[in-house]
Structures are given as structure tokens and as C-alpha cells.
């Protein structure tokens, strides 16, 4: 299906809050999941007959289960602090892409059914019935939120729009109105083991090909092992790393790090995916079922530690949820953190002098770094506050001579989303993705103009895929995005171990 034509926003030299354009994105919504997709992951195959009663009941269940959700429904005072913080509002001008307005889509329904005033005096408190029109509006605008949590950084009450979005998506799934892109991917993981549906034999063949290519490039037998029992490290990485560009360059970088440090490692065909779209749809059971594959693989292979590759939301799930989803980890070596990010592992080796680099190998690149949302605002790295900001940059400056950060208000915890996260990396939503990338593209333009930056490193598979797609819309070369370990791969000194 061809993507409808749309205009790409113009890049400006400084941020501008757009004029409000009511309904500017009301036409956009992702494809609804077909019956087989829904059935495969245990959701109703189509919108159920009594969907309204079931949706309200599900909302009540979530309000009881997650105290935070009710706090978010009750606490907002409409101060407006979040209104200009969402990249989708800044790129589209649609007021319902303001975080407060997106929350209000649910808040109005919450007040109608779960508050005294809303039940008896609905018009006085802005309460509304959950009609089919309201449900359709939910489906459109809660699928225009990437769950990046930038708005929560600026909210004086800490209201987390991502949690509201997750709850709305879980309610919609429960009545048979799921999103095709995310739910189809979840089904592939349950059935095959990864988001892309790569079966075990194809994965094995791909890794063998990488070994051949890497030997041709380096002259060394650098292994990409699969299902090796007794290896020290189980690497859980996004399936895009197995063949997509530029993702595969980071996988090659991981392999070179393990080779240079003499660390035995393995991938698993059973758990060949770091990503976990169960989080995007707000469903704990789906998130746990996907995560359990990691535990099962680690126990089957008898590894001593689990390392997570360059994937933003995968790291959030691992860092924030694995302990309750698939813990305890008493079968792993207690000397290492659980989980451990590949950047933590590489940085530790660098700090101990276990890796050596020729920084000049990256001299053709003038580098900046994009902080991925789920790493920046939902996790840490290392044993220092802000380690998730320090460690990737420390690796970059260890392997390259030319690095420049983007504007301070666009990095670290204030980083802008790539525009494709949260289960929105689908061409059904290309207009949203392009327009949502505007704030990051403007920040990138700043360092391109001032410092001649020609490479933007990031540690997220979704960010890499999103930027590869949207950079040309803004006049940039699609090849200027890549991974931190792509830079490591270029500069690392190798020898037989």
C-alpha cells in the first residue's frame, strides 16, 4: 500500500513551537491486527460485541493493579509544562499530540466511570462516555506516542505519559483492537525466537557468512558462535544486528571485542532477540513470555553472564524488569552485573587496558551521539549516576579523535526521540515518523553546520532503522547513522589470542 503524500517540515536554526493545527494527524492510524495475528498471542480476533463493558472493566483492573496509573489520572493540573516537549507535537502541530491532551483522552473516560463527579456531573469535569468515536480516537493518538518519556522529565508531578499509552494499548488489545505491527512481531518471537522471524538454520548460515567476511577483512578467525554450551557470555542482541545495515557492523564490533579480550561467548537460536514489544503494548504477560526465552537459553547453555547488545528498549526491559520477570539470577557469576550492557563490558575492558585502538582509523568521521530514549530515561549503566550518558561517549572518545555533542537541551535526559520508537517503526506511520524526527534533525543540523559532523552514533536498533529511513527526507545521507560498536570495530587492534 503506497504511503500518502505529505510535506516534510523545514529545518530551522533554532527550536520553534508550532502553531496549533487541530486535527492535523487525526487521519493517521496504523493497520489493525488481523484475526490470525490476534489469536496467535491470545487476544480477541476482532472487536468484541460488548467491547465497551470489557474495556471499562479492563481499565478498572489496570487502575487496581498499577497505583501509578490512578495517580497520573488524578494528579494533572494542566499546567502546560509538557505541552511543547513532545517531538510529535513539535513536528505536527496537532494539539492532541501534546502529552497532556493525549493523557486526557483516557482521563475523560476515567472520570466518567471511576469518579463520583464524573458519574453524576460529567459535563462539569469534562467526563465522556467511551463511545466508538472515542475508541477510534484512542487508536489513532495512542499510536502516535513513542513512549519516550521526555514529557515526564519536565512534568512537575512526574506524570508518565508512556504508562498511560501502555495502559490504553492494553485495553484496546483486550477488546480486539490491536496494532498489526507490534502484535505480529510479538507472535514471531513466540513462534520462532526473534522479531524478524529468522529461523535457526538461517541464523546459523548468516553467522557463518559473517565469519567468512570478517576473516577476509582481518585475516583472523573471529567467531560468531551459536548455541555453544559452557560459554562465559550469552549475548542477547536485536535480530536486526544479524543482517541489517548499519546494525550488523555493531555485531561485528561485539565479536571483535570478545576476540580481543579472550572472552568466550555465544548467541542462542532460542533467544535470538533482545527486543521486547510486550513493553510497547503494555502487556506484562507478553513481556514475561518473551523474556523467559532468555532465562531458558542461559540455563540450557550454562553461561556465567548475560550481555545485552545495542537496543534501547531491550536495555530498559532488561535493566528495569528482568529481575521480576525472569529472576532470580543465582545461576550466574555474581562478580558481574545482571544484566550487563555491551557498552559496560567494552568500557570496563578499555578502562583496564585490555583493548587497544588506532583512533586514526575513524579520522574520516566527525561524530556526534544520539541518546536513545529508553537508555537515557529508563535505565543506568555502570556504577555512577548518569553512566548511561558517560559510558557510550567515553567509548567513542577512546576509539575516535573527533567528537561533538549536540545542543545541551537535546541530549542526556532531555534527549529527543528518533521518532520511530514505541512500536511505531512501520510505514503505515511514515508521515508521523518523519515529522516526529524534526527536533532531532534540527539538533543534528546544528552540529553538522558548526562542526562538520558526518556520523551520528547511537546504541539502539530502532533508532538506527528510523534514522536510516528519515535522514534523506531532511537532506542528510542515510549512511551517516551507525552504532557505537561500529566505531569500535573500525579502530580495534586485533591479534591472535
Short mmCIF file of C-alpha atoms in Angstrom, two decimals:
data_model
loop_
_atom_site.label_atom_id
_atom_site.label_comp_id
_atom_site.label_asym_id
_atom_site.label_seq_id
_atom_site.Cartn_x
_atom_site.Cartn_y
_atom_site.Cartn_z
CA UNK A 1 0.00 0.00 0.00
CA UNK A 2 1.51 3.33 -1.04
CA UNK A 3 2.19 5.93 1.63
CA UNK A 4 0.05 9.06 1.32
CA UNK A 5 1.94 12.18 0.28
CA UNK A 6 2.90 14.63 2.98
CA UNK A 7 5.18 17.63 3.41
CA UNK A 8 8.45 17.29 5.32
CA UNK A 9 8.86 20.07 7.91
CA UNK A 10 11.53 22.68 7.18
CA UNK A 11 14.62 22.65 9.36
CA UNK A 12 15.16 25.79 11.41
CA UNK A 13 18.31 27.04 13.07
CA UNK A 14 16.55 27.30 16.44
CA UNK A 15 13.56 25.50 18.00
CA UNK A 16 10.14 26.97 17.22
CA UNK A 17 6.90 25.93 18.94
CA UNK A 18 4.46 25.32 16.08
CA UNK A 19 1.09 26.94 15.62
CA UNK A 20 -1.69 24.63 16.73
CA UNK A 21 -3.31 22.72 13.85
CA UNK A 22 -6.35 20.96 15.28
CA UNK A 23 -6.85 17.52 13.72
CA UNK A 24 -3.64 17.69 11.71
CA UNK A 25 -2.89 14.00 12.39
CA UNK A 26 -6.39 12.67 13.01
CA UNK A 27 -6.28 10.86 9.67
CA UNK A 28 -3.30 8.73 10.64
CA UNK A 29 -3.52 5.37 12.34
CA UNK A 30 -1.65 2.09 11.96
CA UNK A 31 -3.21 -1.03 10.47
CA UNK A 32 -5.35 -3.02 12.88
CA UNK A 33 -4.10 -6.55 13.55
CA UNK A 34 -5.92 -9.25 11.59
CA UNK A 35 -7.65 -12.13 13.36
CA UNK A 36 -4.78 -14.67 12.97
CA UNK A 37 -2.28 -12.21 14.48
CA UNK A 38 -4.53 -11.51 17.46
CA UNK A 39 -5.37 -15.16 18.01
CA UNK A 40 -1.72 -16.21 17.95
CA UNK A 41 -0.93 -14.12 21.03
CA UNK A 42 -4.16 -14.71 22.91
CA UNK A 43 -6.18 -11.58 22.14
CA UNK A 44 -9.73 -11.41 20.71
CA UNK A 45 -9.68 -11.81 16.94
CA UNK A 46 -11.82 -8.73 16.30
CA UNK A 47 -13.63 -6.03 18.22
CA UNK A 48 -15.86 -7.94 20.63
CA UNK A 49 -19.60 -7.26 20.78
CA UNK A 50 -19.56 -6.00 24.37
CA UNK A 51 -16.30 -4.10 23.88
CA UNK A 52 -17.34 -1.07 25.92
CA UNK A 53 -18.09 -3.02 29.11
CA UNK A 54 -14.92 -5.09 28.71
CA UNK A 55 -12.77 -2.01 28.06
CA UNK A 56 -14.10 -0.28 31.18
CA UNK A 57 -13.58 -3.44 33.21
CA UNK A 58 -10.01 -3.69 31.91
CA UNK A 59 -9.38 -0.07 32.84
CA UNK A 60 -10.62 -0.82 36.34
CA UNK A 61 -8.32 -3.83 36.53
CA UNK A 62 -5.30 -1.74 35.49
CA UNK A 63 -6.18 1.05 37.92
CA UNK A 64 -6.23 -1.52 40.70
CA UNK A 65 -3.04 -3.23 39.59
CA UNK A 66 -0.95 -0.12 38.93
CA UNK A 67 -1.37 2.57 41.56
CA UNK A 68 0.70 4.92 39.42
CA UNK A 69 -1.94 4.92 36.68
CA UNK A 70 -4.61 6.27 39.01
CA UNK A 71 -2.16 8.87 40.34
CA UNK A 72 -1.48 10.01 36.77
CA UNK A 73 -5.22 10.24 36.09
CA UNK A 74 -5.82 12.35 39.21
CA UNK A 75 -2.66 14.46 39.56
CA UNK A 76 -2.54 16.54 36.37
CA UNK A 77 -3.33 20.25 36.88
CA UNK A 78 -2.99 21.18 33.19
CA UNK A 79 -0.05 23.48 33.87
CA UNK A 80 1.21 23.08 30.29
CA UNK A 81 4.82 22.27 31.21
CA UNK A 82 4.72 19.21 28.94
CA UNK A 83 2.84 20.75 26.03
CA UNK A 84 5.85 21.67 23.88
CA UNK A 85 8.09 18.76 24.95
CA UNK A 86 6.72 16.07 22.63
CA UNK A 87 8.57 15.63 19.34
CA UNK A 88 5.32 14.63 17.64
CA UNK A 89 3.59 17.85 18.65
CA UNK A 90 6.64 19.88 17.59
CA UNK A 91 6.65 18.11 14.23
CA UNK A 92 2.91 18.06 13.53
CA UNK A 93 1.29 20.91 15.46
CA UNK A 94 -1.63 18.62 16.34
CA UNK A 95 -2.74 19.61 19.87
CA UNK A 96 -3.72 16.03 20.70
CA UNK A 97 -0.05 15.18 20.39
CA UNK A 98 0.61 17.38 23.39
CA UNK A 99 1.24 14.90 26.24
CA UNK A 100 -1.46 16.45 28.45
CA UNK A 101 -4.03 16.19 25.68
CA UNK A 102 -3.07 12.61 24.92
CA UNK A 103 -3.47 11.73 28.61
CA UNK A 104 -6.85 13.50 28.65
CA UNK A 105 -8.18 11.07 26.05
CA UNK A 106 -8.08 8.46 28.81
CA UNK A 107 -8.59 10.84 31.72
CA UNK A 108 -12.02 11.91 30.45
CA UNK A 109 -13.16 8.29 30.29
CA UNK A 110 -11.61 7.55 33.70
CA UNK A 111 -13.56 10.42 35.25
CA UNK A 112 -16.82 9.21 33.71
CA UNK A 113 -16.66 5.71 35.13
CA UNK A 114 -14.36 5.89 38.16
CA UNK A 115 -15.02 9.21 39.92
CA UNK A 116 -18.10 10.46 41.79
CA UNK A 117 -18.19 13.79 39.96
CA UNK A 118 -17.82 12.15 36.56
CA UNK A 119 -20.64 9.69 37.21
CA UNK A 120 -23.15 12.31 38.32
CA UNK A 121 -21.93 15.61 36.87
CA UNK A 122 -19.91 14.58 33.79
CA UNK A 123 -20.08 17.89 31.95
CA UNK A 124 -18.72 19.79 34.95
CA UNK A 125 -15.49 17.75 34.99
CA UNK A 126 -15.08 17.04 31.28
CA UNK A 127 -16.01 13.37 31.60
CA UNK A 128 -17.12 11.49 28.47
CA UNK A 129 -18.62 8.11 27.64
CA UNK A 130 -16.42 5.51 25.98
CA UNK A 131 -18.07 5.56 22.55
CA UNK A 132 -16.80 4.04 19.32
CA UNK A 133 -15.73 7.52 18.24
CA UNK A 134 -13.66 7.88 21.40
CA UNK A 135 -12.15 4.41 20.92
CA UNK A 136 -11.14 5.30 17.36
CA UNK A 137 -9.52 8.49 18.67
CA UNK A 138 -7.63 6.42 21.23
CA UNK A 139 -6.40 4.09 18.49
CA UNK A 140 -5.13 7.00 16.42
CA UNK A 141 -3.42 9.10 19.09
CA UNK A 142 -2.17 6.43 21.48
CA UNK A 143 -0.43 5.03 18.41
CA UNK A 144 1.19 8.43 17.91
CA UNK A 145 3.17 8.18 21.15
CA UNK A 146 6.60 6.54 21.14
CA UNK A 147 6.59 6.12 24.94
CA UNK A 148 9.84 8.10 25.06
CA UNK A 149 9.03 9.68 28.47
CA UNK A 150 10.57 13.07 27.62
CA UNK A 151 7.41 14.81 28.83
CA UNK A 152 7.74 13.15 32.25
CA UNK A 153 11.15 14.80 32.74
CA UNK A 154 9.52 18.22 32.58
CA UNK A 155 6.26 17.41 34.41
CA UNK A 156 6.33 18.85 37.96
CA UNK A 157 4.32 15.82 39.14
CA UNK A 158 6.29 13.25 37.16
CA UNK A 159 3.28 12.04 35.19
CA UNK A 160 4.47 9.36 32.79
CA UNK A 161 2.56 9.54 29.50
CA UNK A 162 4.28 6.32 28.41
CA UNK A 163 2.48 4.38 31.14
CA UNK A 164 -0.83 5.95 30.11
CA UNK A 165 -0.18 4.95 26.50
CA UNK A 166 0.75 1.40 27.53
CA UNK A 167 -2.47 1.12 29.53
CA UNK A 168 -4.56 2.39 26.61
CA UNK A 169 -2.96 -0.09 24.23
CA UNK A 170 -3.50 -2.95 26.66
CA UNK A 171 -7.17 -2.00 26.97
CA UNK A 172 -7.56 -1.89 23.19
CA UNK A 173 -5.82 -5.25 22.76
CA UNK A 174 -8.15 -6.78 25.36
CA UNK A 175 -11.22 -5.91 23.27
CA UNK A 176 -9.75 -6.96 19.92
CA UNK A 177 -8.33 -3.69 18.58
CA UNK A 178 -4.61 -4.45 18.45
CA UNK A 179 -1.96 -2.85 16.32
CA UNK A 180 -0.74 -5.05 13.45
CA UNK A 181 2.94 -4.11 13.52
CA UNK A 182 3.64 -4.75 17.21
CA UNK A 183 1.39 -7.78 17.64
CA UNK A 184 2.69 -9.50 14.53
CA UNK A 185 6.24 -9.10 15.82
CA UNK A 186 5.32 -10.50 19.23
CA UNK A 187 3.84 -13.55 17.51
CA UNK A 188 7.07 -14.11 15.57
CA UNK A 189 9.10 -14.13 18.79
CA UNK A 190 6.80 -16.69 20.40
CA UNK A 191 6.87 -18.87 17.30
CA UNK A 192 10.47 -18.53 16.10
CA UNK A 193 12.52 -16.59 18.64
CA UNK A 194 13.08 -13.17 17.11
CA UNK A 195 11.27 -10.12 15.74
CA UNK A 196 12.27 -10.73 12.14
CA UNK A 197 11.20 -14.37 12.02
CA UNK A 198 14.69 -15.70 11.21
CA UNK A 199 14.66 -19.49 11.78
CA UNK A 200 17.59 -21.24 13.42
CA UNK A 201 19.18 -22.68 10.23
CA UNK A 202 19.04 -19.30 8.50
CA UNK A 203 20.61 -17.63 11.55
CA UNK A 204 23.39 -20.23 11.60
CA UNK A 205 24.05 -19.66 7.90
CA UNK A 206 24.13 -15.89 8.40
CA UNK A 207 26.67 -16.14 11.21
CA UNK A 208 28.87 -18.45 9.14
CA UNK A 209 28.81 -15.86 6.38
CA UNK A 210 29.86 -13.16 8.84
CA UNK A 211 32.80 -15.30 9.97
CA UNK A 212 33.93 -15.64 6.36
CA UNK A 213 33.54 -11.92 5.67
CA UNK A 214 35.37 -10.94 8.86
CA UNK A 215 38.25 -13.32 8.15
CA UNK A 216 38.58 -11.86 4.67
CA UNK A 217 38.70 -8.38 6.21
CA UNK A 218 41.03 -9.10 9.16
CA UNK A 219 42.83 -12.34 8.32
CA UNK A 220 41.72 -13.70 11.72
CA UNK A 221 39.30 -16.43 12.76
CA UNK A 222 36.82 -14.25 14.61
CA UNK A 223 33.90 -16.41 15.64
CA UNK A 224 30.17 -15.71 15.74
CA UNK A 225 29.22 -18.73 17.87
CA UNK A 226 25.69 -20.08 18.17
CA UNK A 227 24.31 -22.40 20.88
CA UNK A 228 27.71 -23.11 22.42
CA UNK A 229 27.30 -24.75 25.83
CA UNK A 230 29.66 -23.63 28.56
CA UNK A 231 30.46 -20.25 27.02
CA UNK A 232 31.07 -17.46 29.52
CA UNK A 233 28.76 -14.90 27.93
CA UNK A 234 25.31 -15.22 26.37
CA UNK A 235 24.82 -12.24 24.06
CA UNK A 236 21.23 -11.13 23.63
CA UNK A 237 21.07 -8.65 20.77
CA UNK A 238 18.39 -7.27 18.43
CA UNK A 239 17.78 -9.51 15.44
CA UNK A 240 18.43 -6.57 13.11
CA UNK A 241 22.10 -6.98 14.08
CA UNK A 242 22.25 -10.22 12.11
CA UNK A 243 21.97 -8.68 8.67
CA UNK A 244 20.53 -5.15 8.52
CA UNK A 245 22.70 -2.15 7.71
CA UNK A 246 24.18 -0.48 9.68
CA UNK A 247 23.25 -2.79 12.58
CA UNK A 248 25.44 -5.72 11.50
CA UNK A 249 28.55 -3.56 11.81
CA UNK A 250 27.96 -3.36 15.56
CA UNK A 251 27.59 -7.15 15.81
CA UNK A 252 30.97 -7.43 14.10
CA UNK A 253 32.28 -4.97 16.68
CA UNK A 254 30.99 -7.08 19.57
CA UNK A 255 32.68 -10.16 18.12
CA UNK A 256 35.98 -8.30 17.77
CA UNK A 257 35.77 -7.13 21.40
CA UNK A 258 35.18 -10.67 22.65
CA UNK A 259 38.00 -11.95 20.44
CA UNK A 260 40.49 -9.30 21.54
CA UNK A 261 39.65 -9.81 25.23
CA UNK A 262 39.70 -13.61 25.01
CA UNK A 263 36.12 -13.94 26.30
CA UNK A 264 34.16 -17.00 25.20
CA UNK A 265 30.63 -16.12 24.14
CA UNK A 266 27.63 -17.40 22.30
CA UNK A 267 24.35 -16.40 20.72
CA UNK A 268 21.22 -18.52 21.13
CA UNK A 269 18.77 -19.55 18.42
CA UNK A 270 16.12 -19.94 21.13
CA UNK A 271 16.60 -16.37 22.38
CA UNK A 272 17.82 -14.60 19.25
CA UNK A 273 16.11 -11.32 20.08
CA UNK A 274 16.83 -8.59 22.62
CA UNK A 275 13.79 -6.51 21.68
CA UNK A 276 10.59 -6.97 23.64
CA UNK A 277 7.50 -5.41 22.10
CA UNK A 278 5.44 -6.67 25.03
CA UNK A 279 6.50 -3.47 26.75
CA UNK A 280 5.22 -1.31 23.91
CA UNK A 281 1.71 -2.75 24.19
CA UNK A 282 1.80 -2.58 28.00
CA UNK A 283 1.21 -6.30 28.47
CA UNK A 284 3.12 -7.86 31.35
CA UNK A 285 2.32 -11.43 30.32
CA UNK A 286 3.64 -10.91 26.78
CA UNK A 287 6.73 -9.17 28.11
CA UNK A 288 7.39 -12.02 30.53
CA UNK A 289 6.86 -14.77 27.93
CA UNK A 290 9.39 -13.12 25.62
CA UNK A 291 11.88 -12.56 28.45
CA UNK A 292 11.61 -16.16 29.65
CA UNK A 293 13.30 -17.29 26.44
CA UNK A 294 16.44 -15.53 27.70
CA UNK A 295 16.36 -17.36 31.02
CA UNK A 296 15.72 -20.69 29.32
CA UNK A 297 18.63 -20.16 26.92
CA UNK A 298 21.01 -19.09 29.69
CA UNK A 299 20.19 -22.18 31.76
CA UNK A 300 20.36 -24.53 28.77
CA UNK A 301 23.76 -23.21 27.67
CA UNK A 302 25.20 -22.90 31.19
CA UNK A 303 26.60 -19.39 30.71
CA UNK A 304 28.06 -17.25 33.50
CA UNK A 305 26.72 -13.86 32.46
CA UNK A 306 24.19 -12.26 30.12
CA UNK A 307 25.17 -9.28 27.98
CA UNK A 308 22.66 -7.13 26.07
CA UNK A 309 23.56 -5.61 22.69
CA UNK A 310 22.78 -2.17 21.30
CA UNK A 311 19.00 -1.92 21.67
CA UNK A 312 17.32 0.87 23.62
CA UNK A 313 14.03 -0.62 24.78
CA UNK A 314 15.66 -4.04 25.21
CA UNK A 315 18.01 -2.49 27.71
CA UNK A 316 15.10 -0.89 29.56
CA UNK A 317 13.29 -4.21 29.80
CA UNK A 318 16.47 -5.96 30.93
CA UNK A 319 17.54 -3.27 33.40
CA UNK A 320 14.13 -2.39 34.84
CA UNK A 321 12.05 -5.58 34.50
CA UNK A 322 14.15 -8.73 34.15
CA UNK A 323 14.63 -9.06 37.90
CA UNK A 324 10.90 -9.61 38.42
CA UNK A 325 10.18 -11.13 35.01
CA UNK A 326 12.83 -13.86 34.94
CA UNK A 327 14.85 -13.61 38.17
CA UNK A 328 16.50 -14.68 40.36
CA UNK A 329 19.84 -14.94 38.61
CA UNK A 330 21.60 -17.07 41.20
CA UNK A 331 22.88 -19.37 38.46
CA UNK A 332 25.09 -16.61 37.01
CA UNK A 333 28.52 -15.40 38.17
CA UNK A 334 27.87 -12.86 40.97
CA UNK A 335 31.01 -10.90 40.07
CA UNK A 336 29.25 -9.36 37.09
CA UNK A 337 26.16 -7.14 36.95
CA UNK A 338 22.89 -8.70 35.78
CA UNK A 339 22.10 -7.64 33.19
CA UNK A 340 25.24 -6.14 31.64
CA UNK A 341 25.17 -3.85 28.62
CA UNK A 342 27.72 -4.42 25.87
CA UNK A 343 28.87 -0.84 26.40
CA UNK A 344 29.54 -1.59 30.09
CA UNK A 345 31.59 -4.64 29.11
CA UNK A 346 33.59 -2.77 26.46
CA UNK A 347 34.14 0.30 28.64
CA UNK A 348 35.38 -1.87 31.51
CA UNK A 349 37.87 -3.56 29.20
CA UNK A 350 39.04 -0.17 27.93
CA UNK A 351 39.49 1.21 31.43
CA UNK A 352 41.54 -1.85 32.40
CA UNK A 353 43.75 -1.51 29.32
CA UNK A 354 42.57 -4.83 27.87
CA UNK A 355 41.71 -3.29 24.49
CA UNK A 356 43.88 -1.17 22.24
CA UNK A 357 42.77 1.10 19.39
CA UNK A 358 44.05 3.03 16.42
CA UNK A 359 41.88 6.11 16.79
CA UNK A 360 43.09 7.43 13.45
CA UNK A 361 41.12 4.67 11.74
CA UNK A 362 38.00 6.75 12.45
CA UNK A 363 39.51 10.07 11.37
CA UNK A 364 37.21 10.25 8.36
CA UNK A 365 34.30 10.54 10.77
CA UNK A 366 33.30 13.62 12.73
CA UNK A 367 30.98 12.09 15.29
CA UNK A 368 28.02 13.05 17.43
CA UNK A 369 25.95 10.83 19.70
CA UNK A 370 22.18 10.38 19.92
CA UNK A 371 20.98 9.37 23.39
CA UNK A 372 18.25 6.79 22.88
CA UNK A 373 15.12 7.41 24.97
CA UNK A 374 14.84 4.15 26.86
CA UNK A 375 18.51 4.15 27.75
CA UNK A 376 18.52 7.82 28.74
CA UNK A 377 15.32 8.00 30.78
CA UNK A 378 14.65 4.46 31.98
CA UNK A 379 17.98 2.87 32.91
CA UNK A 380 21.56 3.34 34.03
CA UNK A 381 24.94 1.91 33.11
CA UNK A 382 27.91 1.25 35.32
CA UNK A 383 28.11 2.24 38.98
CA UNK A 384 27.95 6.01 38.55
CA UNK A 385 24.94 8.33 38.23
CA UNK A 386 24.48 9.23 34.59
CA UNK A 387 26.60 6.31 33.48
CA UNK A 388 24.25 5.75 30.55
CA UNK A 389 25.44 9.12 29.21
CA UNK A 390 29.10 8.89 30.21
CA UNK A 391 29.97 5.34 29.13
CA UNK A 392 28.93 5.43 25.44
CA UNK A 393 30.66 8.78 24.98
CA UNK A 394 33.76 7.52 26.76
CA UNK A 395 33.91 4.58 24.36
CA UNK A 396 33.54 6.90 21.36
CA UNK A 397 36.34 9.20 22.51
CA UNK A 398 38.53 6.14 23.14
CA UNK A 399 38.18 4.99 19.53
CA UNK A 400 37.89 8.28 17.63
CA UNK A 401 39.52 11.71 17.62
CA UNK A 402 36.62 13.90 16.54
CA UNK A 403 33.51 14.08 18.69
CA UNK A 404 30.97 16.86 19.27
CA UNK A 405 27.79 16.71 21.31
CA UNK A 406 24.55 18.21 20.07
CA UNK A 407 22.90 21.14 21.92
CA UNK A 408 22.63 20.54 25.70
CA UNK A 409 18.84 20.80 25.75
CA UNK A 410 18.61 17.93 23.23
CA UNK A 411 20.83 15.30 24.88
CA UNK A 412 21.10 13.26 28.09
CA UNK A 413 17.76 13.05 29.94
CA UNK A 414 16.35 15.78 27.67
CA UNK A 415 17.16 13.83 24.51
CA UNK A 416 14.63 13.87 21.69
CA UNK A 417 13.20 10.60 20.43
CA UNK A 418 14.26 9.36 16.99
CA UNK A 419 10.55 9.40 16.09
CA UNK A 420 10.14 5.68 15.46
CA UNK A 421 10.13 4.05 18.89
CA UNK A 422 7.32 2.59 20.96
CA UNK A 423 6.08 0.23 18.25
CA UNK A 424 5.71 2.94 15.60
CA UNK A 425 8.50 1.82 13.25
CA UNK A 426 6.10 0.92 10.48
CA UNK A 427 5.49 2.54 7.11
CA UNK A 428 1.78 2.87 7.95
CA UNK A 429 3.00 5.73 10.16
CA UNK A 430 5.76 7.13 7.95
CA UNK A 431 4.32 10.64 7.99
CA UNK A 432 4.39 10.63 11.80
CA UNK A 433 7.90 9.19 11.86
CA UNK A 434 9.28 11.83 9.52
CA UNK A 435 7.57 14.73 11.27
CA UNK A 436 8.41 13.35 14.71
CA UNK A 437 12.11 13.28 13.79
CA UNK A 438 12.14 17.06 13.27
CA UNK A 439 13.58 18.10 16.67
CA UNK A 440 16.44 15.59 16.42
CA UNK A 441 17.14 16.59 12.82
CA UNK A 442 17.35 20.26 13.84
CA UNK A 443 19.80 19.41 16.62
CA UNK A 444 21.82 17.31 14.18
CA UNK A 445 21.86 20.16 11.67
CA UNK A 446 23.37 22.38 14.36
CA UNK A 447 26.48 20.23 14.78
CA UNK A 448 26.68 19.48 11.05
CA UNK A 449 26.79 23.21 10.32
CA UNK A 450 29.11 24.13 13.18
CA UNK A 451 31.50 21.17 13.30
CA UNK A 452 31.03 19.29 10.03
CA UNK A 453 29.61 16.22 11.77
CA UNK A 454 29.12 13.36 9.32
CA UNK A 455 28.35 10.42 11.62
CA UNK A 456 25.70 10.05 14.34
CA UNK A 457 26.34 7.13 16.64
CA UNK A 458 23.60 5.51 18.71
CA UNK A 459 23.04 2.33 20.71
CA UNK A 460 19.51 1.45 19.62
CA UNK A 461 18.36 -0.78 16.77
CA UNK A 462 15.12 1.15 16.32
CA UNK A 463 16.99 4.47 16.19
CA UNK A 464 19.33 3.09 13.54
CA UNK A 465 16.44 1.83 11.40
CA UNK A 466 14.41 5.01 11.89
CA UNK A 467 17.24 7.41 11.05
CA UNK A 468 18.25 5.37 8.01
CA UNK A 469 14.72 5.93 6.73
CA UNK A 470 14.14 9.58 7.66
CA UNK A 471 17.56 11.22 7.24
CA UNK A 472 17.14 11.59 3.45
CA UNK A 473 13.84 13.44 3.97
CA UNK A 474 15.86 16.18 5.66
CA UNK A 475 18.70 16.23 3.16
CA UNK A 476 21.16 14.05 5.09
CA UNK A 477 22.90 10.89 3.89
CA UNK A 478 21.23 7.76 5.25
CA UNK A 479 24.65 6.19 5.91
CA UNK A 480 25.62 8.81 8.49
CA UNK A 481 23.98 6.82 11.31
CA UNK A 482 25.56 3.79 12.94
CA UNK A 483 26.40 2.06 16.19
CA UNK A 484 28.98 2.80 18.84
CA UNK A 485 30.48 -0.65 18.27
CA UNK A 486 30.67 0.09 14.57
CA UNK A 487 33.27 2.68 15.57
CA UNK A 488 34.91 0.18 17.93
CA UNK A 489 35.10 -2.35 15.10
CA UNK A 490 36.91 0.11 12.85
CA UNK A 491 39.59 1.08 15.38
CA UNK A 492 40.24 -2.01 17.49
CA UNK A 493 43.67 -3.66 17.30
CA UNK A 494 43.40 -7.38 16.82
CA UNK A 495 45.77 -10.29 17.18
CA UNK A 496 45.60 -14.00 17.86
CA UNK A 497 44.58 -14.77 21.44
#
